[in-house]
PDB file of C-alpha atoms in Angstrom:
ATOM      1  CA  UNK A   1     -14.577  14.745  54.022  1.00  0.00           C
ATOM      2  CA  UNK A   2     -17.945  15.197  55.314  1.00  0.00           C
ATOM      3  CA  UNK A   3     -19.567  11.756  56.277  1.00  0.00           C
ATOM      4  CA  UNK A   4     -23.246  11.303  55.367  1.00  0.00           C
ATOM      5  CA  UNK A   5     -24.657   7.639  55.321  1.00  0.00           C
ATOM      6  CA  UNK A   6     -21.413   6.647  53.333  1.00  0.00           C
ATOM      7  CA  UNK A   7     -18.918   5.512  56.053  1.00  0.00           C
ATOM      8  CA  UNK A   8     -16.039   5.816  53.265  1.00  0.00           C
ATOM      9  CA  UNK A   9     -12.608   7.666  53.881  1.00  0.00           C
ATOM     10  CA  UNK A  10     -11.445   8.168  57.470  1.00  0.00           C
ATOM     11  CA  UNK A  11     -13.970   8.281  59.998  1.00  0.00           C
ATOM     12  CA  UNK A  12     -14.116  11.178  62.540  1.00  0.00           C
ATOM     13  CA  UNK A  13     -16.388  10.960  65.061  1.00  0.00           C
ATOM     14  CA  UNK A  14     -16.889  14.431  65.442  1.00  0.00           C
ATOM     15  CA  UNK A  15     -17.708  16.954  62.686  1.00  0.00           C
ATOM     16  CA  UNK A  16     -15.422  20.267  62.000  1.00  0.00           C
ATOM     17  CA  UNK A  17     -15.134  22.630  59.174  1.00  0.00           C
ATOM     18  CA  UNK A  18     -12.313  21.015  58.142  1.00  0.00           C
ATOM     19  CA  UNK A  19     -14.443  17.371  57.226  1.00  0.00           C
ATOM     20  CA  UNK A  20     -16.326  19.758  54.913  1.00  0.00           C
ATOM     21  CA  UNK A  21     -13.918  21.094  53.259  1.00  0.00           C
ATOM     22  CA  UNK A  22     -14.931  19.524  49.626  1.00  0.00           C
ATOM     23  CA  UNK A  23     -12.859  19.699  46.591  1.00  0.00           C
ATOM     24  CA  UNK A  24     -15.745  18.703  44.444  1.00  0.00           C
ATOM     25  CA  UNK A  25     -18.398  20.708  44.319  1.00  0.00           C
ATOM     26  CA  UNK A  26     -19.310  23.884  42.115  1.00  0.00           C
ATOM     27  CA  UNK A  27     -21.003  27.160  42.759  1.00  0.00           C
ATOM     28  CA  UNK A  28     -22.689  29.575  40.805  1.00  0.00           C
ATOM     29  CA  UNK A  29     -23.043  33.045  42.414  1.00  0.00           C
ATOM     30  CA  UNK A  30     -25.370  34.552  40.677  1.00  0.00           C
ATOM     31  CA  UNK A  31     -25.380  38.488  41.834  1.00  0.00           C
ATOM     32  CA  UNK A  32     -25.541  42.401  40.353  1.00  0.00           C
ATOM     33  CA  UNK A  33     -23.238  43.537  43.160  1.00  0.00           C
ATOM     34  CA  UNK A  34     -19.594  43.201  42.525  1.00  0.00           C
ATOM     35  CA  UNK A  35     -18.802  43.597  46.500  1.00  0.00           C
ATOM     36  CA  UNK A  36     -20.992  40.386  46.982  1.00  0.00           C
ATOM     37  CA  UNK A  37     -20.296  38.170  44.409  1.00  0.00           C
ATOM     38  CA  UNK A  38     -16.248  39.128  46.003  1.00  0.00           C
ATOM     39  CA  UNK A  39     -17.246  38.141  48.886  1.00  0.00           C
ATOM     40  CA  UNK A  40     -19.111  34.700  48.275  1.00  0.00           C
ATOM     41  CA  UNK A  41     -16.307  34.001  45.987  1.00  0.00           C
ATOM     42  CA  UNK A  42     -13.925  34.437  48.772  1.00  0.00           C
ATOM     43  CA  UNK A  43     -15.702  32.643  51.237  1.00  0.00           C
ATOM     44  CA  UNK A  44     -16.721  29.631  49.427  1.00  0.00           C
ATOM     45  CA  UNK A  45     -13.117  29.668  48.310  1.00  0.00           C
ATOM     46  CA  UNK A  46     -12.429  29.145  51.657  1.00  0.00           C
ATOM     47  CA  UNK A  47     -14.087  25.768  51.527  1.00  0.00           C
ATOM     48  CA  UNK A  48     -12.293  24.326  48.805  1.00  0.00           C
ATOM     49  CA  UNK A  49     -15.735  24.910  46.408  1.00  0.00           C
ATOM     50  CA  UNK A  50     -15.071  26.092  42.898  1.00  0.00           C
ATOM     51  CA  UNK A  51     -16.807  29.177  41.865  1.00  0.00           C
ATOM     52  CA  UNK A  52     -18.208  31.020  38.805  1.00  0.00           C
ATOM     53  CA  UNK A  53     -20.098  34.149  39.406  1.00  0.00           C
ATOM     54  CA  UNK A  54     -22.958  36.096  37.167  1.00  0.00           C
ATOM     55  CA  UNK A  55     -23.425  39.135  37.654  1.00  0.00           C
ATOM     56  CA  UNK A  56     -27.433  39.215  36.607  1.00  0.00           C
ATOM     57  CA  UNK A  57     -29.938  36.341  36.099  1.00  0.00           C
ATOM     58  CA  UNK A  58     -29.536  36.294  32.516  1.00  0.00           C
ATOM     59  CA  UNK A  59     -26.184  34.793  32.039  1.00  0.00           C
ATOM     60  CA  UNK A  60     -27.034  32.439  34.728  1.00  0.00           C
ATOM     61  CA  UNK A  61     -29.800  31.465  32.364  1.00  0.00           C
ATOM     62  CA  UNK A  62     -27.299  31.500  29.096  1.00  0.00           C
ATOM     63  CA  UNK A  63     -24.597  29.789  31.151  1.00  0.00           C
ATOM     64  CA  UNK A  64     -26.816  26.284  31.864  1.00  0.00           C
ATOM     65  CA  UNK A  65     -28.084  26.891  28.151  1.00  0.00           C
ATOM     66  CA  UNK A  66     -25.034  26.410  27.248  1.00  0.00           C
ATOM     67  CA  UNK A  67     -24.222  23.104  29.104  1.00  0.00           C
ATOM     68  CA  UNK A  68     -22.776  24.671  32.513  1.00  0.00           C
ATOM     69  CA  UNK A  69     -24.165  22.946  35.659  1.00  0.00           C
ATOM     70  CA  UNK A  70     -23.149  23.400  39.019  1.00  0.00           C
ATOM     71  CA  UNK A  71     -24.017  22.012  42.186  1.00  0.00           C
ATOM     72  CA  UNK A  72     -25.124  24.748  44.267  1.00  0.00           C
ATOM     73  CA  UNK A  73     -26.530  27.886  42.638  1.00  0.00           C
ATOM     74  CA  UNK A  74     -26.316  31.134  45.430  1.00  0.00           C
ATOM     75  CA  UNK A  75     -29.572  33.287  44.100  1.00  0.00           C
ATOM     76  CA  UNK A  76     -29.827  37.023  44.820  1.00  0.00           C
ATOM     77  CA  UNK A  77     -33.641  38.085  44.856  1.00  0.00           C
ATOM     78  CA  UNK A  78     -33.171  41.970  43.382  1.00  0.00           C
ATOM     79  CA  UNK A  79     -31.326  41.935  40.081  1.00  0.00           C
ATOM     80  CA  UNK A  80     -32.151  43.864  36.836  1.00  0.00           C
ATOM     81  CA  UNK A  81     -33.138  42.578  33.640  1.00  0.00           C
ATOM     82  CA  UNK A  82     -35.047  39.083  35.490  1.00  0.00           C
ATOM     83  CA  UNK A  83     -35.118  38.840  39.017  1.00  0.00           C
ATOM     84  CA  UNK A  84     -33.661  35.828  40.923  1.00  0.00           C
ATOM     85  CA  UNK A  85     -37.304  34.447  41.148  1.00  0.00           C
ATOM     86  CA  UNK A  86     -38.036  34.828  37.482  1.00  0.00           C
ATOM     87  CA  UNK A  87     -34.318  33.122  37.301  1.00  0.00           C
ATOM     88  CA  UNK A  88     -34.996  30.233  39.467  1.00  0.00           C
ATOM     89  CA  UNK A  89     -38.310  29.490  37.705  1.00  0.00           C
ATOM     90  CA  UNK A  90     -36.667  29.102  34.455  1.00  0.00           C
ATOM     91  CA  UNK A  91     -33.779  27.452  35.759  1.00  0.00           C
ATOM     92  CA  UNK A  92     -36.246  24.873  37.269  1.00  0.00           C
ATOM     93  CA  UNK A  93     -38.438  24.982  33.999  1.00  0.00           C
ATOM     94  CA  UNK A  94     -35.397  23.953  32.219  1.00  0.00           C
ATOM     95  CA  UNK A  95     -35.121  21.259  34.298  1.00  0.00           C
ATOM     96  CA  UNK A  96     -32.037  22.007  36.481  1.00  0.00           C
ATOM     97  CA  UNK A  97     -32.031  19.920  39.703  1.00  0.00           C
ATOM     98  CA  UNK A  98     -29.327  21.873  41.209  1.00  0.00           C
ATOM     99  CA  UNK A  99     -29.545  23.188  44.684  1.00  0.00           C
ATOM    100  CA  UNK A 100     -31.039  26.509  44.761  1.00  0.00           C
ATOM    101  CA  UNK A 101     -30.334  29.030  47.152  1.00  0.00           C
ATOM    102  CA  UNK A 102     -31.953  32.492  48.021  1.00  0.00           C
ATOM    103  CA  UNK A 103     -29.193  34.986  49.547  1.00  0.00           C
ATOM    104  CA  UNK A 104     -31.383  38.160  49.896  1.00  0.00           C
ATOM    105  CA  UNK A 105     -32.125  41.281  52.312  1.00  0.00           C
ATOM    106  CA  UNK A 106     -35.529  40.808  51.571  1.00  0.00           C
ATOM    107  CA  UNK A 107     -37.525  41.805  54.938  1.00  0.00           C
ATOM    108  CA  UNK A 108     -40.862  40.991  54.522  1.00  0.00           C
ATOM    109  CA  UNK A 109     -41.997  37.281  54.983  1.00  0.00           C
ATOM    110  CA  UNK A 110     -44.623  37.432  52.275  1.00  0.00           C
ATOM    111  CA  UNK A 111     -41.726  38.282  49.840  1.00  0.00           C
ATOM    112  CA  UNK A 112     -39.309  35.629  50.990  1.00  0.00           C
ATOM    113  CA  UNK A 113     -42.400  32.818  50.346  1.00  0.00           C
ATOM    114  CA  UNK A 114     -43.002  33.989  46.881  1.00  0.00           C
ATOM    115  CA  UNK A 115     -39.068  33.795  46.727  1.00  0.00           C
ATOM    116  CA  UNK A 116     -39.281  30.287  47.868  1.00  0.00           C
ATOM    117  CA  UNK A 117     -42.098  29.152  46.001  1.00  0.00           C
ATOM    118  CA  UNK A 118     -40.072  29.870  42.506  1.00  0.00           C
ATOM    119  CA  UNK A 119     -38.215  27.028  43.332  1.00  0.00           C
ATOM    120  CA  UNK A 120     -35.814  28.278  45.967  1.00  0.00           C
ATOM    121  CA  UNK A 121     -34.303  24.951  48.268  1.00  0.00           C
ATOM    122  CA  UNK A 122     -33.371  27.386  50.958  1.00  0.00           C
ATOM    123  CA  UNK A 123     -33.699  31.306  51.288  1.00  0.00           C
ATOM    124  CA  UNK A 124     -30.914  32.951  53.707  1.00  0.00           C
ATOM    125  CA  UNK A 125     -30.728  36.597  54.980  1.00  0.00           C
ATOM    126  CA  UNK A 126     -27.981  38.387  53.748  1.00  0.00           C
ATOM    127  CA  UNK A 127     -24.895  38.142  54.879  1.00  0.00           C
ATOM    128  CA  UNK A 128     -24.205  34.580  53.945  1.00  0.00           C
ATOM    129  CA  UNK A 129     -22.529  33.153  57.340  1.00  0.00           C
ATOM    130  CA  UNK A 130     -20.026  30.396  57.882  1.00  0.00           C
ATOM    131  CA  UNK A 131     -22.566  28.939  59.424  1.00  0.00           C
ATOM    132  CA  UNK A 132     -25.099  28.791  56.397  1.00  0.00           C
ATOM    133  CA  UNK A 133     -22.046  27.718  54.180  1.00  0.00           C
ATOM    134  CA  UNK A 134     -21.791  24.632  56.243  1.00  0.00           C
ATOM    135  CA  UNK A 135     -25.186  23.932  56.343  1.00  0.00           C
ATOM    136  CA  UNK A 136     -25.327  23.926  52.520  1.00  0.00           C
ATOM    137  CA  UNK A 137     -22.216  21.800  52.411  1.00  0.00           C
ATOM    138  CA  UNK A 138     -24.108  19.328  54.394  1.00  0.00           C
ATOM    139  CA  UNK A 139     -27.581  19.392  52.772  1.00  0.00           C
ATOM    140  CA  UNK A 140     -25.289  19.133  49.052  1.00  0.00           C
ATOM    141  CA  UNK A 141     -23.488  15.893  50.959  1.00  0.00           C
ATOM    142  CA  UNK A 142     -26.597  14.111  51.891  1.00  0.00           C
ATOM    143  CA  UNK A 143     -28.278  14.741  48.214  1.00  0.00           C
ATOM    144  CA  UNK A 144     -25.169  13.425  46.591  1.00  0.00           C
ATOM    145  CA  UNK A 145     -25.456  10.192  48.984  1.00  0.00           C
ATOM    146  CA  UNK A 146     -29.403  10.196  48.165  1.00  0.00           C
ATOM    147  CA  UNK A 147     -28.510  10.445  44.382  1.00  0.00           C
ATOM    148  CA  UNK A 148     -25.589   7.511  44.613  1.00  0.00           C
TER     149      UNK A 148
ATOM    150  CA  UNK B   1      10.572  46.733  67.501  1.00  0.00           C
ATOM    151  CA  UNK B   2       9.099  49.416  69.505  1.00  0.00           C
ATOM    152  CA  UNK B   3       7.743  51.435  67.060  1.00  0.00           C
ATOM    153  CA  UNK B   4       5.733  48.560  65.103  1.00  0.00           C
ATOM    154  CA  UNK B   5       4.850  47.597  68.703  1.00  0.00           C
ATOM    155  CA  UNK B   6       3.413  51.272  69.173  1.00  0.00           C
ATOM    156  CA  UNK B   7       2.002  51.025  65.510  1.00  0.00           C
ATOM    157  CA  UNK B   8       0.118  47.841  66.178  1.00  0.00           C
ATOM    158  CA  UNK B   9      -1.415  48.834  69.627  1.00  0.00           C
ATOM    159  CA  UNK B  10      -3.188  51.946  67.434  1.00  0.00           C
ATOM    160  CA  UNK B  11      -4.270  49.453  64.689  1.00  0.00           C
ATOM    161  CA  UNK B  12      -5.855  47.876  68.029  1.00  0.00           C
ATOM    162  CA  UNK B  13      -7.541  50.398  69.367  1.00  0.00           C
ATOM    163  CA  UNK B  14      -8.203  52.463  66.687  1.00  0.00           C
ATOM    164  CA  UNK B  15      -9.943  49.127  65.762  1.00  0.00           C
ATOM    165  CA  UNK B  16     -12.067  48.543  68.856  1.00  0.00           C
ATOM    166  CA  UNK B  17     -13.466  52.174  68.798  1.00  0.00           C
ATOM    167  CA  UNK B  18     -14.786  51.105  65.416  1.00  0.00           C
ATOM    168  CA  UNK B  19     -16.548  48.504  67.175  1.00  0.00           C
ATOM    169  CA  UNK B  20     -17.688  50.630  69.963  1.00  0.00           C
ATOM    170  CA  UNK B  21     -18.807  53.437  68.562  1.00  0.00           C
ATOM    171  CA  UNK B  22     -21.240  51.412  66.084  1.00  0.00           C
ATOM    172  CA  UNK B  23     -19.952  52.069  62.886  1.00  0.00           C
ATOM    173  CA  UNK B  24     -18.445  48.441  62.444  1.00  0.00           C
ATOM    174  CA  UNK B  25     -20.386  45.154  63.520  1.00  0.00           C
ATOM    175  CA  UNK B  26     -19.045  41.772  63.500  1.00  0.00           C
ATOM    176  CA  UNK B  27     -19.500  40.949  59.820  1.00  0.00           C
ATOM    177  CA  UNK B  28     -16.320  43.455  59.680  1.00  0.00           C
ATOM    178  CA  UNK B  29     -14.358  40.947  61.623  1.00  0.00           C
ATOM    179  CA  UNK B  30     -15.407  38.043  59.312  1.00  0.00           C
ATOM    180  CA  UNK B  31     -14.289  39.696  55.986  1.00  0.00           C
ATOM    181  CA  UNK B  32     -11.193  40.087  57.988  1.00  0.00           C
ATOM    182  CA  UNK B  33     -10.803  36.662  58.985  1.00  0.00           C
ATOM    183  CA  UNK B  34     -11.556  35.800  55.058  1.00  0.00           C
ATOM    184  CA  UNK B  35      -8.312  38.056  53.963  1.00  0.00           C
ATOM    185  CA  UNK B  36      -4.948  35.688  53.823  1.00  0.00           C
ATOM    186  CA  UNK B  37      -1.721  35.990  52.029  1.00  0.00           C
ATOM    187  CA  UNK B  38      -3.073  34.661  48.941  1.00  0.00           C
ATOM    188  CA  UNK B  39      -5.569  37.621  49.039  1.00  0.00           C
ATOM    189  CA  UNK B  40      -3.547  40.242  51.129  1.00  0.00           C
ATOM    190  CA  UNK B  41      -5.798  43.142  50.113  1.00  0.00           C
ATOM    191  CA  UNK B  42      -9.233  41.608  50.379  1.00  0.00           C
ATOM    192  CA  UNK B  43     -10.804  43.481  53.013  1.00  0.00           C
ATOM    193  CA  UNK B  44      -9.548  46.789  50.953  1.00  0.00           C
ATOM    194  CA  UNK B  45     -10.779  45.941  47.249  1.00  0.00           C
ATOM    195  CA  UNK B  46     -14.010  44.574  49.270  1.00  0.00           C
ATOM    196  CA  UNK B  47     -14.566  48.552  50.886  1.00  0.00           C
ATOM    197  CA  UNK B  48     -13.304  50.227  47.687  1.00  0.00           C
ATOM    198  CA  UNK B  49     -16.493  48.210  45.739  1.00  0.00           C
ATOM    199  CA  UNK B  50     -18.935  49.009  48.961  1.00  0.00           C
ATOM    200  CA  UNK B  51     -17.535  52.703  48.509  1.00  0.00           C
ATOM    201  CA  UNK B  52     -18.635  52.604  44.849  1.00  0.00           C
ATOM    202  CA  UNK B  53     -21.947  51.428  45.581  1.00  0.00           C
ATOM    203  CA  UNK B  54     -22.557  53.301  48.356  1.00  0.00           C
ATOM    204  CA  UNK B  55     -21.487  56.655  45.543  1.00  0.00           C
ATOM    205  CA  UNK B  56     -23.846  55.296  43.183  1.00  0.00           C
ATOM    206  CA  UNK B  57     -27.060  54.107  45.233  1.00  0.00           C
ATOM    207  CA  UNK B  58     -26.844  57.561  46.989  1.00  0.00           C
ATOM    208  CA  UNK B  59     -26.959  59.316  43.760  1.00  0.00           C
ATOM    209  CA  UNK B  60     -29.785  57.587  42.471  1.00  0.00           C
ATOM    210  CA  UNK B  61     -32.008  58.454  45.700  1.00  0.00           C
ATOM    211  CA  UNK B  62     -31.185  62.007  45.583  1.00  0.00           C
ATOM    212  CA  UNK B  63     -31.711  61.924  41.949  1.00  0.00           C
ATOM    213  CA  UNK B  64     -35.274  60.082  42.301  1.00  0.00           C
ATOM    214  CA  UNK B  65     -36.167  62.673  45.287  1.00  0.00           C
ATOM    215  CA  UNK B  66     -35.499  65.523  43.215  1.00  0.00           C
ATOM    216  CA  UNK B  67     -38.263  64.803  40.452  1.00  0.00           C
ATOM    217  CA  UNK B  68     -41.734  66.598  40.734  1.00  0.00           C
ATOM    218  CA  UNK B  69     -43.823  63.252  41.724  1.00  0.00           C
ATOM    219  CA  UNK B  70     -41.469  60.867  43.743  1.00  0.00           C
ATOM    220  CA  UNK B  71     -41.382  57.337  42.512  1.00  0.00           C
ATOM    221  CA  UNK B  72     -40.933  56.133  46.384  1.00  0.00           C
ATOM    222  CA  UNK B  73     -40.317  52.453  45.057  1.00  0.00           C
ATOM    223  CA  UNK B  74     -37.186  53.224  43.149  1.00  0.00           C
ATOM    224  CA  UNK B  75     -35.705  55.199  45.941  1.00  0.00           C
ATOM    225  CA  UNK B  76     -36.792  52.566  48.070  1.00  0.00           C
ATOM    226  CA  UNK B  77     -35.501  49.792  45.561  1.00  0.00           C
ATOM    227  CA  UNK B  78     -31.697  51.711  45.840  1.00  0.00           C
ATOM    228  CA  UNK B  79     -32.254  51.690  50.163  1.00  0.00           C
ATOM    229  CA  UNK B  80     -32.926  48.271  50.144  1.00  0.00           C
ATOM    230  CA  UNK B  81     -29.672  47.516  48.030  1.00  0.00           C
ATOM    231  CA  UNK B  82     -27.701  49.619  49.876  1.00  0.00           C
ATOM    232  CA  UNK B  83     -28.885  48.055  53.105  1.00  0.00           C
ATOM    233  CA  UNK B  84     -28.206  44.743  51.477  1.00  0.00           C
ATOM    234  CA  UNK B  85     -24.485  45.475  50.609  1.00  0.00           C
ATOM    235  CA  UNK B  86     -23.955  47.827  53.929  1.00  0.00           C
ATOM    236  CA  UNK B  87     -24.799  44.493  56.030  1.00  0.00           C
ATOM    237  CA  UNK B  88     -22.500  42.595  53.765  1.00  0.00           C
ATOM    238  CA  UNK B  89     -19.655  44.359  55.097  1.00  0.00           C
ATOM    239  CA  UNK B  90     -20.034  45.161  58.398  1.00  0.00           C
ATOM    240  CA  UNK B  91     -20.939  48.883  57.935  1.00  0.00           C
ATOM    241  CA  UNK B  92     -24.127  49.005  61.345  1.00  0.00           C
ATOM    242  CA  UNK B  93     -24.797  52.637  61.497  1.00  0.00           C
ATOM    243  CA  UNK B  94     -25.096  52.696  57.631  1.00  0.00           C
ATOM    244  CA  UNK B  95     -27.356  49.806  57.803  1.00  0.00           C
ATOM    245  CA  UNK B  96     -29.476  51.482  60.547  1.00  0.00           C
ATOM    246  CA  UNK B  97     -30.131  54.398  58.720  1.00  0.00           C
ATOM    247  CA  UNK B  98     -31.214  52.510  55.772  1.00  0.00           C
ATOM    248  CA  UNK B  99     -33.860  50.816  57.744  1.00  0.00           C
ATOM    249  CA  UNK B 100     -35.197  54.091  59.183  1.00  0.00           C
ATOM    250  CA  UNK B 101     -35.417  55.462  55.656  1.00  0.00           C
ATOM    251  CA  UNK B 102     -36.971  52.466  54.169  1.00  0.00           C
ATOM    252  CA  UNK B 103     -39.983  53.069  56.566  1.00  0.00           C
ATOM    253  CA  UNK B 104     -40.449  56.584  55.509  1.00  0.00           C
ATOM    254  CA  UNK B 105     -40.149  55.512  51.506  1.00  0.00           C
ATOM    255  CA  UNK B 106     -43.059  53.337  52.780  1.00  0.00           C
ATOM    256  CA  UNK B 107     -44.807  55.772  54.136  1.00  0.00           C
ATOM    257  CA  UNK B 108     -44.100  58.010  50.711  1.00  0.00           C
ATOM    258  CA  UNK B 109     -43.046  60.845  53.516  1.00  0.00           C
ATOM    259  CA  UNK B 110     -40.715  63.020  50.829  1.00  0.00           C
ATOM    260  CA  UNK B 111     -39.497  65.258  53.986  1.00  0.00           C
ATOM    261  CA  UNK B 112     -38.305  61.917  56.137  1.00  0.00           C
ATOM    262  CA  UNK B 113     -36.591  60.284  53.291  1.00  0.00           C
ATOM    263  CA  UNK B 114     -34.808  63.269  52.666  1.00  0.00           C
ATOM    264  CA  UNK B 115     -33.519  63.487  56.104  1.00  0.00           C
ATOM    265  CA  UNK B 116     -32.363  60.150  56.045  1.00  0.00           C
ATOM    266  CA  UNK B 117     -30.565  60.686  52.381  1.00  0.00           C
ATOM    267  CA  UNK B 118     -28.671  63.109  54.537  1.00  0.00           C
ATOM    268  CA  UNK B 119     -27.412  61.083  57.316  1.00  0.00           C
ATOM    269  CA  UNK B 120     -26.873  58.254  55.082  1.00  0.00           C
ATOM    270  CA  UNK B 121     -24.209  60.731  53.448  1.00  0.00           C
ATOM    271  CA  UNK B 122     -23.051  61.436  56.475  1.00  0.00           C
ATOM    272  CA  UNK B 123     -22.815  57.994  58.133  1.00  0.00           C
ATOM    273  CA  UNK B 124     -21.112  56.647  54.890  1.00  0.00           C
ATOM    274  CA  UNK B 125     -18.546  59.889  54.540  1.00  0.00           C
ATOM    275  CA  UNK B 126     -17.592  58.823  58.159  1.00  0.00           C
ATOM    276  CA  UNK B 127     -17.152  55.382  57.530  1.00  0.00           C
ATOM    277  CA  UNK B 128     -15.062  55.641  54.803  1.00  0.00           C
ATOM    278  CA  UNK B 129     -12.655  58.600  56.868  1.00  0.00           C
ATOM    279  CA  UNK B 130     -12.779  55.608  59.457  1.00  0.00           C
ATOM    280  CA  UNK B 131     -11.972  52.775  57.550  1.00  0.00           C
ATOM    281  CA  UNK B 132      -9.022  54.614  55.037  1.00  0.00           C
ATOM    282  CA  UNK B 133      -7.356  55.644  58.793  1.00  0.00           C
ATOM    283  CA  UNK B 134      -7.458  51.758  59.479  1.00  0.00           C
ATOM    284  CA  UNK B 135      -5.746  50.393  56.526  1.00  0.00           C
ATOM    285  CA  UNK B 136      -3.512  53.274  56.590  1.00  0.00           C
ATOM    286  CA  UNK B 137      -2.124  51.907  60.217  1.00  0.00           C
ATOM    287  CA  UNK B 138      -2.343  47.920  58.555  1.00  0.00           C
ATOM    288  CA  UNK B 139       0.056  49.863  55.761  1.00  0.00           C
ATOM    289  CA  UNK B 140       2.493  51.692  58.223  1.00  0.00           C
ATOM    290  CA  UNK B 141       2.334  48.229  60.282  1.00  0.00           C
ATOM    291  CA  UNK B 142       3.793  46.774  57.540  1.00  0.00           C
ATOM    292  CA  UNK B 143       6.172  48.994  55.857  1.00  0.00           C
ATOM    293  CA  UNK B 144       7.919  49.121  59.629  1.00  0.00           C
ATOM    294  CA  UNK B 145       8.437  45.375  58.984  1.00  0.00           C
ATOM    295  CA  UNK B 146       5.843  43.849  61.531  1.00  0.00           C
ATOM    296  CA  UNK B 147       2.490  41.886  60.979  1.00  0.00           C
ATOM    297  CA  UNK B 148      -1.276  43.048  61.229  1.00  0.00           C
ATOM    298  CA  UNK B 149      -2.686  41.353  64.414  1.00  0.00           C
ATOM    299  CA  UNK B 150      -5.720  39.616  64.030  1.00  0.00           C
ATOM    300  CA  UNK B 151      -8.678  41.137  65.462  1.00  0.00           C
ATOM    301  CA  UNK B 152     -10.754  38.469  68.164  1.00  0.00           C
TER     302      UNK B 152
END
């Protein structure tokens, strides 16, 4: 279990992917591509994280309206019917604290700032990487400890 | 033993060529990584939905090309997915020659995205030749009673 400021459970001194794997927390991957929403399933899967997937921004919307919440919410940018930045805006107008993640292809720089500035925590290129995975793992750890 | 021996050094090379000849990056190797026994046929059912897409996307470019005043923001809107899922899994020369046409739907140049629609065929008919030859081998590997070795 990933140590932030909470020196509970058994200490390691140094971090691997196995301290992260967390049998806690929930993801919503919220995507119009089958082939990704597969493959974030499978790799968050991979660290013990329990996933639901949408397949546009709608039923993310619907889902939290009707009482879902999740701890980590992966956002794709191009979906039809409400984009994942008119998605994250409601979301946040709702009031859901969750983390917020962008996972787009999105190349222009000007286009991944108006991403953020819906309400995005972090924006990430696709592919989603171990590496990013872990990164969010550890960011989610140290806003639990913040919140506790 | 021999012959799964045999079977497993093609899977190998056959593999590496992939990886050498561009039409597989390293993104490949992580899906692979991804696939266990509780998921034996990940990497396939993964292809089989990029296969779809890549059907579908290409359509609706050709489709949006065809029409009397091109609407270069939907073809471009379909590049920039396919780019998206392309990268996803791996699939480089794909992914290059959505970049190239993504710069011509830019510059509204009807002649150069055309081109690219082309080679985008092309590159994806390729890939998916390629990649049903490779789990073909993983298959024969396996119905000869040996194991898939892991690609490094």
């Amino acid at each position: 279990m990933m140590l932030g400021n909470c020196a509970t459970s058994s200490s390691l001194s140094t971090e691997s992917d196995e301290d992260i794997v967390n049998n806690n927390l929930t993801v919503l991957v919220v995507d119009d591509s089958p082939m990704i929403r597969k493959l974030h399933d499978m790799h968050l899967k991979k660290f013990g994280l329990k996933v639901q997937v949408a397949e546009n921004g709608k039923n993310a919307v619907d889902l939290f309206r009707s009482g879902a919440s999740f701890n980590l919410i992966l956002m794709d940018k191009e979906m039809p019917i409400m984009d994942g930045a008119e998605v994250t805006k409601e979301l946040r107008t709702m009031g859901v604290t969750s983390m917020i993640v962008g996972v787009t292809s999105l190349d222009s720089i000007f286009d991944r700032q108006a991403f953020m500035e819906a309400g995005l925590d972090h924006c990430f290129t696709k592919p989603l990487t171990t590496e990013n995975i872990i990164f969010l793992l550890q960011e989610l750890n140290k806003k639990n400890n913040e919140e506790n | 033993m021999d012959v799964v021996n045999q079977l497993q050094r093609q899977f190998l090379d056959y593999s590496a060529s992939l990886h050498r000849e561009g039409f597989l990056d390293d993104q490949f190797t992580q899906l692979q990584k991804l696939q266990d026994e509780n998921s034996p046929d990940f990497v396939v059912e993964v292809a089989s939905l990029f296969f779809e897409d890549c059907e579908k996307l290409i359509n609706n470019m050709a489709r949006a090309l065809e029409q009397q005043g091109v609407d270069f923001k939907q073809v471009d809107a379909s590049v920039h997915q396919l780019k998206g899922s392309s990268s996803s899994i791996g699939a480089m020369r794909v992914k290059n020659v959505c970049i190239a046409f993504r710069s011509f739907c830019e510059a509204q140049n009807r002649e150069g995205c055309l081109r690219c629609l082309q080679q985008v065929t092309h590159e994806y008919s390729l890939l998916k030749n390629k990649l049903q030859t490779l789990f073909r081998l993983e298959q024969q590997i396996l119905a000869a009673g040996g194991s898939v070795p892991a690609i490094e």
